[in-house]
PDB file of C-alpha atoms in Angstrom:
ATOM      1  CA  MET A   1      -3.258   1.714 -34.670  1.00  0.00           C
ATOM      2  CA  LEU A   2      -3.183   5.413 -33.850  1.00  0.00           C
ATOM      3  CA  PRO A   3       0.127   7.020 -32.974  1.00  0.00           C
ATOM      4  CA  ARG A   4       0.818   7.940 -29.356  1.00  0.00           C
ATOM      5  CA  THR A   5       1.827  11.486 -30.275  1.00  0.00           C
ATOM      6  CA  TYR A   6       0.178  14.071 -32.485  1.00  0.00           C
ATOM      7  CA  GLU A   7       3.162  16.283 -33.295  1.00  0.00           C
ATOM      8  CA  GLN A   8       1.552  17.691 -36.463  1.00  0.00           C
ATOM      9  CA  GLU A   9      -1.461  18.886 -34.459  1.00  0.00           C
ATOM     10  CA  ILE A  10      -1.392  22.283 -32.816  1.00  0.00           C
ATOM     11  CA  CYS A  11      -4.289  21.515 -30.526  1.00  0.00           C
ATOM     12  CA  SER A  12      -4.689  21.210 -26.753  1.00  0.00           C
ATOM     13  CA  ILE A  13      -7.068  18.263 -27.141  1.00  0.00           C
ATOM     14  CA  ALA A  14      -4.453  16.345 -29.144  1.00  0.00           C
ATOM     15  CA  ALA A  15      -1.814  17.203 -26.526  1.00  0.00           C
ATOM     16  CA  THR A  16      -4.134  15.976 -23.761  1.00  0.00           C
ATOM     17  CA  LEU A  17      -4.741  12.742 -25.658  1.00  0.00           C
ATOM     18  CA  GLU A  18      -0.994  12.110 -25.625  1.00  0.00           C
ATOM     19  CA  VAL A  19      -1.227  11.874 -21.834  1.00  0.00           C
ATOM     20  CA  LEU A  20      -4.774  10.577 -21.186  1.00  0.00           C
ATOM     21  CA  GLY A  21      -5.790   9.054 -24.498  1.00  0.00           C
ATOM     22  CA  ASP A  22      -6.382   5.396 -23.690  1.00  0.00           C
ATOM     23  CA  ARG A  23      -8.995   3.644 -21.598  1.00  0.00           C
ATOM     24  CA  TRP A  24      -6.637   2.185 -18.973  1.00  0.00           C
ATOM     25  CA  THR A  25      -5.130   5.605 -18.308  1.00  0.00           C
ATOM     26  CA  LEU A  26      -8.553   7.144 -17.748  1.00  0.00           C
ATOM     27  CA  LEU A  27      -9.624   4.303 -15.447  1.00  0.00           C
ATOM     28  CA  ILE A  28      -6.389   4.614 -13.456  1.00  0.00           C
ATOM     29  CA  ALA A  29      -7.015   8.373 -13.158  1.00  0.00           C
ATOM     30  CA  ARG A  30     -10.618   7.702 -12.089  1.00  0.00           C
ATOM     31  CA  ASP A  31      -9.518   5.322  -9.329  1.00  0.00           C
ATOM     32  CA  ALA A  32      -6.791   7.739  -8.222  1.00  0.00           C
ATOM     33  CA  CYS A  33      -9.430  10.462  -7.894  1.00  0.00           C
ATOM     34  CA  LEU A  34     -11.350   8.035  -5.664  1.00  0.00           C
ATOM     35  CA  GLY A  35      -8.342   7.623  -3.376  1.00  0.00           C
ATOM     36  CA  VAL A  36      -6.499   4.611  -4.792  1.00  0.00           C
ATOM     37  CA  THR A  37      -2.720   5.103  -4.599  1.00  0.00           C
ATOM     38  CA  ARG A  38      -1.084   1.672  -4.497  1.00  0.00           C
ATOM     39  CA  PHE A  39      -0.121  -0.612  -7.368  1.00  0.00           C
ATOM     40  CA  ALA A  40      -1.848  -3.678  -5.885  1.00  0.00           C
ATOM     41  CA  ASP A  41      -5.069  -1.709  -5.392  1.00  0.00           C
ATOM     42  CA  PHE A  42      -5.120  -0.411  -8.969  1.00  0.00           C
ATOM     43  CA  GLN A  43      -4.475  -3.914 -10.239  1.00  0.00           C
ATOM     44  CA  ALA A  44      -7.130  -5.545  -8.048  1.00  0.00           C
ATOM     45  CA  ARG A  45      -9.822  -2.961  -8.800  1.00  0.00           C
ATOM     46  CA  LEU A  46      -9.174  -2.766 -12.548  1.00  0.00           C
ATOM     47  CA  GLY A  47      -8.060  -6.312 -13.376  1.00  0.00           C
ATOM     48  CA  ILE A  48      -5.270  -4.790 -15.461  1.00  0.00           C
ATOM     49  CA  ALA A  49      -2.086  -6.683 -16.407  1.00  0.00           C
ATOM     50  CA  ARG A  50       0.928  -5.739 -14.258  1.00  0.00           C
ATOM     51  CA  THR A  51       2.975  -4.752 -17.316  1.00  0.00           C
ATOM     52  CA  VAL A  52       0.251  -2.456 -18.646  1.00  0.00           C
ATOM     53  CA  LEU A  53      -0.294  -0.903 -15.213  1.00  0.00           C
ATOM     54  CA  SER A  54       3.454  -0.343 -14.733  1.00  0.00           C
ATOM     55  CA  ASP A  55       3.666   1.334 -18.136  1.00  0.00           C
ATOM     56  CA  ARG A  56       0.676   3.625 -17.518  1.00  0.00           C
ATOM     57  CA  LEU A  57       1.804   4.604 -14.019  1.00  0.00           C
ATOM     58  CA  ALA A  58       5.302   5.401 -15.333  1.00  0.00           C
ATOM     59  CA  ARG A  59       3.853   7.535 -18.150  1.00  0.00           C
ATOM     60  CA  LEU A  60       1.489   9.365 -15.825  1.00  0.00           C
ATOM     61  CA  THR A  61       4.314   9.994 -13.356  1.00  0.00           C
ATOM     62  CA  GLU A  62       6.560  11.277 -16.154  1.00  0.00           C
ATOM     63  CA  ALA A  63       3.726  13.552 -17.321  1.00  0.00           C
ATOM     64  CA  GLY A  64       3.413  15.021 -13.816  1.00  0.00           C
ATOM     65  CA  VAL A  65      -0.017  13.519 -13.068  1.00  0.00           C
ATOM     66  CA  PHE A  66       1.351  11.404 -10.197  1.00  0.00           C
ATOM     67  CA  GLU A  67       4.115  11.796  -7.677  1.00  0.00           C
ATOM     68  CA  ARG A  68       5.724   8.465  -6.834  1.00  0.00           C
ATOM     69  CA  ARG A  69       6.286   8.163  -3.068  1.00  0.00           C
ATOM     70  CA  ARG A  70       7.938   5.309  -1.178  1.00  0.00           C
ATOM     71  CA  TYR A  71       5.724   3.901   1.562  1.00  0.00           C
ATOM     72  CA  SER A  72       7.785   0.797   2.403  1.00  0.00           C
ATOM     73  CA  GLU A  73      11.493   0.088   2.340  1.00  0.00           C
ATOM     74  CA  GLN A  74      11.439  -3.682   2.994  1.00  0.00           C
ATOM     75  CA  PRO A  75      10.133  -4.634   0.541  1.00  0.00           C
ATOM     76  CA  GLU A  76      10.503  -1.419  -1.419  1.00  0.00           C
ATOM     77  CA  ARG A  77       7.051  -0.201  -2.438  1.00  0.00           C
ATOM     78  CA  PHE A  78       5.677   3.035  -3.825  1.00  0.00           C
ATOM     79  CA  GLU A  79       2.338   4.761  -3.976  1.00  0.00           C
ATOM     80  CA  TYR A  80       1.158   7.083  -6.714  1.00  0.00           C
ATOM     81  CA  VAL A  81      -0.297  10.307  -5.374  1.00  0.00           C
ATOM     82  CA  LEU A  82      -2.141  12.774  -7.583  1.00  0.00           C
ATOM     83  CA  THR A  83      -0.344  16.072  -8.108  1.00  0.00           C
ATOM     84  CA  GLU A  84      -2.169  19.336  -8.732  1.00  0.00           C
ATOM     85  CA  ARG A  85      -1.987  18.469 -12.436  1.00  0.00           C
ATOM     86  CA  GLY A  86      -3.527  15.079 -11.648  1.00  0.00           C
ATOM     87  CA  ARG A  87      -6.307  16.540  -9.504  1.00  0.00           C
ATOM     88  CA  ASP A  88      -7.153  18.819 -12.446  1.00  0.00           C
ATOM     89  CA  ILE A  89      -8.255  15.683 -14.349  1.00  0.00           C
ATOM     90  CA  TRP A  90     -11.309  15.402 -12.080  1.00  0.00           C
ATOM     91  CA  PRO A  91     -13.491  17.780 -14.183  1.00  0.00           C
ATOM     92  CA  ILE A  92     -12.706  15.732 -17.307  1.00  0.00           C
ATOM     93  CA  LEU A  93     -13.655  12.487 -15.582  1.00  0.00           C
ATOM     94  CA  ASN A  94     -16.808  14.009 -14.120  1.00  0.00           C
ATOM     95  CA  SER A  95     -17.853  15.195 -17.597  1.00  0.00           C
ATOM     96  CA  LEU A  96     -17.169  11.760 -19.105  1.00  0.00           C
ATOM     97  CA  MET A  97     -19.197  10.109 -16.336  1.00  0.00           C
ATOM     98  CA  THR A  98     -22.091  12.544 -16.781  1.00  0.00           C
ATOM     99  CA  TRP A  99     -22.103  11.993 -20.556  1.00  0.00           C
ATOM    100  CA  GLY A 100     -22.001   8.207 -20.097  1.00  0.00           C
ATOM    101  CA  ASP A 101     -24.792   8.264 -17.511  1.00  0.00           C
ATOM    102  CA  ARG A 102     -26.979  10.353 -19.798  1.00  0.00           C
ATOM    103  CA  HIS A 103     -26.269   8.749 -23.169  1.00  0.00           C
ATOM    104  CA  LEU A 104     -25.080   5.210 -22.479  1.00  0.00           C
ATOM    105  CA  LYS A 105     -26.720   4.196 -19.203  1.00  0.00           C
ATOM    106  CA  GLY A 106     -30.180   5.591 -19.935  1.00  0.00           C
ATOM    107  CA  GLY A 107     -30.003   7.938 -16.974  1.00  0.00           C
ATOM    108  CA  GLU A 108     -29.390   5.056 -14.558  1.00  0.00           C
ATOM    109  CA  ALA A 109     -25.999   6.066 -13.208  1.00  0.00           C
ATOM    110  CA  PRO A 110     -24.003   3.164 -11.735  1.00  0.00           C
ATOM    111  CA  PHE A 111     -22.476   5.670  -9.313  1.00  0.00           C
ATOM    112  CA  VAL A 112     -23.388   9.118  -8.091  1.00  0.00           C
ATOM    113  CA  ILE A 113     -21.040  11.738  -6.710  1.00  0.00           C
ATOM    114  CA  HIS A 114     -21.915  13.529  -3.478  1.00  0.00           C
ATOM    115  CA  HIS A 115     -20.350  16.410  -1.593  1.00  0.00           C
ATOM    116  CA  ARG A 116     -18.447  15.010   1.375  1.00  0.00           C
ATOM    117  CA  GLY A 117     -19.174  18.209   3.333  1.00  0.00           C
ATOM    118  CA  CYS A 118     -22.980  18.292   3.248  1.00  0.00           C
ATOM    119  CA  GLY A 119     -24.004  15.108   1.413  1.00  0.00           C
ATOM    120  CA  GLY A 120     -25.554  16.948  -1.534  1.00  0.00           C
ATOM    121  CA  HIS A 121     -25.516  15.547  -5.069  1.00  0.00           C
ATOM    122  CA  ILE A 122     -22.842  16.971  -7.392  1.00  0.00           C
ATOM    123  CA  ASP A 123     -24.174  18.209 -10.731  1.00  0.00           C
ATOM    124  CA  ASP A 124     -22.496  18.021 -14.129  1.00  0.00           C
ATOM    125  CA  ARG A 125     -20.756  21.367 -13.442  1.00  0.00           C
ATOM    126  CA  ARG A 126     -19.200  19.984 -10.222  1.00  0.00           C
ATOM    127  CA  ARG A 127     -21.456  22.100  -8.021  1.00  0.00           C
ATOM    128  CA  CYS A 128     -23.217  20.779  -4.954  1.00  0.00           C
ATOM    129  CA  GLU A 129     -26.975  20.920  -5.498  1.00  0.00           C
ATOM    130  CA  THR A 130     -27.549  21.365  -1.744  1.00  0.00           C
ATOM    131  CA  CYS A 131     -25.081  24.059  -0.663  1.00  0.00           C
ATOM    132  CA  GLY A 132     -24.083  25.480  -4.074  1.00  0.00           C
ATOM    133  CA  GLN A 133     -20.337  25.065  -3.481  1.00  0.00           C
ATOM    134  CA  GLU A 134     -18.050  24.218  -6.405  1.00  0.00           C
ATOM    135  CA  VAL A 135     -16.536  20.922  -5.313  1.00  0.00           C
ATOM    136  CA  GLY A 136     -13.020  19.590  -5.936  1.00  0.00           C
ATOM    137  CA  VAL A 137     -11.930  15.970  -6.185  1.00  0.00           C
ATOM    138  CA  THR A 138     -10.873  15.755  -2.526  1.00  0.00           C
ATOM    139  CA  GLU A 139     -14.352  16.875  -1.417  1.00  0.00           C
ATOM    140  CA  VAL A 140     -16.412  14.131  -3.058  1.00  0.00           C
ATOM    141  CA  VAL A 141     -17.555  10.640  -2.264  1.00  0.00           C
ATOM    142  CA  ARG A 142     -18.794   8.094  -4.808  1.00  0.00           C
ATOM    143  CA  LEU A 143     -21.926   6.154  -3.867  1.00  0.00           C
ATOM    144  CA  PRO A 144     -23.975   3.499  -5.672  1.00  0.00           C
ATOM    145  CA  GLY A 145     -26.520   4.995  -8.046  1.00  0.00           C
ATOM    146  CA  PRO A 146     -29.722   3.589  -9.578  1.00  0.00           C
ATOM    147  CA  GLY A 147     -27.696   1.530 -12.084  1.00  0.00           C
ATOM    148  CA  ALA A 148     -25.513  -0.021  -9.338  1.00  0.00           C
ATOM    149  CA  ARG A 149     -27.541  -3.216  -9.108  1.00  0.00           C
ATOM    150  CA  ARG A 150     -25.631  -4.481 -12.149  1.00  0.00           C
ATOM    151  CA  ILE A 151     -22.200  -3.837 -10.639  1.00  0.00           C
ATOM    152  CA  GLN A 152     -20.025  -6.286  -8.712  1.00  0.00           C
ATOM    153  CA  PRO A 153     -18.706  -4.738  -5.491  1.00  0.00           C
ATOM    154  CA  GLN A 154     -15.028  -3.779  -5.416  1.00  0.00           C
ATOM    155  CA  PRO A 155     -12.909  -4.024  -2.293  1.00  0.00           C
ATOM    156  CA  PRO A 156     -12.022  -0.763  -0.570  1.00  0.00           C
ATOM    157  CA  ALA A 157      -8.601   0.573  -1.544  1.00  0.00           C
ATOM    158  CA  GLU A 158      -6.984   0.102   1.874  1.00  0.00           C
ATOM    159  CA  SER A 159      -8.092  -3.490   2.397  1.00  0.00           C
ATOM    160  CA  THR A 160      -6.750  -4.575  -1.000  1.00  0.00           C
ATOM    161  CA  ALA A 161      -3.279  -3.188  -0.258  1.00  0.00           C
ATOM    162  CA  GLU A 162      -3.238  -4.678   3.229  1.00  0.00           C
ATOM    163  CA  ALA A 163      -4.351  -8.071   1.890  1.00  0.00           C
ATOM    164  CA  ALA A 164      -1.677  -8.001  -0.814  1.00  0.00           C
ATOM    165  CA  GLU A 165       1.010  -7.050   1.703  1.00  0.00           C
ATOM    166  CA  ALA A 166      -0.121  -9.803   4.082  1.00  0.00           C
ATOM    167  CA  ALA A 167      -0.063 -12.371   1.269  1.00  0.00           C
ATOM    168  CA  GLU A 168       3.430 -11.252   0.230  1.00  0.00           C
ATOM    169  CA  ALA A 169       4.657 -11.416   3.836  1.00  0.00           C
ATOM    170  CA  GLU A 170       3.191 -14.917   4.188  1.00  0.00           C
ATOM    171  CA  THR A 171       4.897 -15.993   0.946  1.00  0.00           C
ATOM    172  CA  ALA A 172       8.241 -14.561   2.117  1.00  0.00           C
ATOM    173  CA  GLU A 173       7.845 -16.321   5.471  1.00  0.00           C
ATOM    174  CA  SER A 174       7.094 -19.616   3.692  1.00  0.00           C
ATOM    175  CA  ARG A 175      10.244 -19.210   1.587  1.00  0.00           C
ATOM    176  CA  GLN A 176      12.304 -18.689   4.724  1.00  0.00           C
ATOM    177  CA  VAL A 177      10.843 -21.798   6.371  1.00  0.00           C
ATOM    178  CA  VAL A 178      11.555 -23.912   3.281  1.00  0.00           C
ATOM    179  CA  ALA A 179      15.059 -22.479   2.933  1.00  0.00           C
ATOM    180  CA  SER A 180      15.883 -23.249   6.560  1.00  0.00           C
ATOM    181  CA  GLY A 181      14.653 -26.842   6.210  1.00  0.00           C
ATOM    182  CA  GLN A 182      11.897 -26.421   8.817  1.00  0.00           C
ATOM    183  CA  ALA A 183       9.071 -27.307   6.429  1.00  0.00           C
ATOM    184  CA  GLY A 184       6.603 -29.975   7.498  1.00  0.00           C
TER     185      GLY A 184
END
């Protein structure tokens, strides 16, 4: 197994790998760039173990990629919001996606990235092919591409969090009913 740090390397790529160098971390960053912020949503969309997700989110927060913000006090819950450092990962992810579409998917991209402003396709340099604007992560939308027919749909980020919160509230309510002796 490779070490997590590359202290003997004086190289920016090695330093970047210390932060982003495993597949779960890159997939978490990808989903964050698509607007996912809540633990339950990351877990539902990625199918990742809770312990692994907790570890990666903690590391990314420590590295300054995410800011951890409380969105609920009872129960206490946090969301993970991309910082400027985190938003700067978007060009890396776009390049990885472009390379994968070209060399691994035979040109049949599972998803395509479009400019939210005018609807134009975003090229591999993150430029809108319609209006010519260089586009940042907050200005894009991901749509099904020609390779999408092989992909199972994923729930939207908001509905997953709301469903998880509703299920947790229902479970807590059931516990209270059982504890009070009012069960059926």
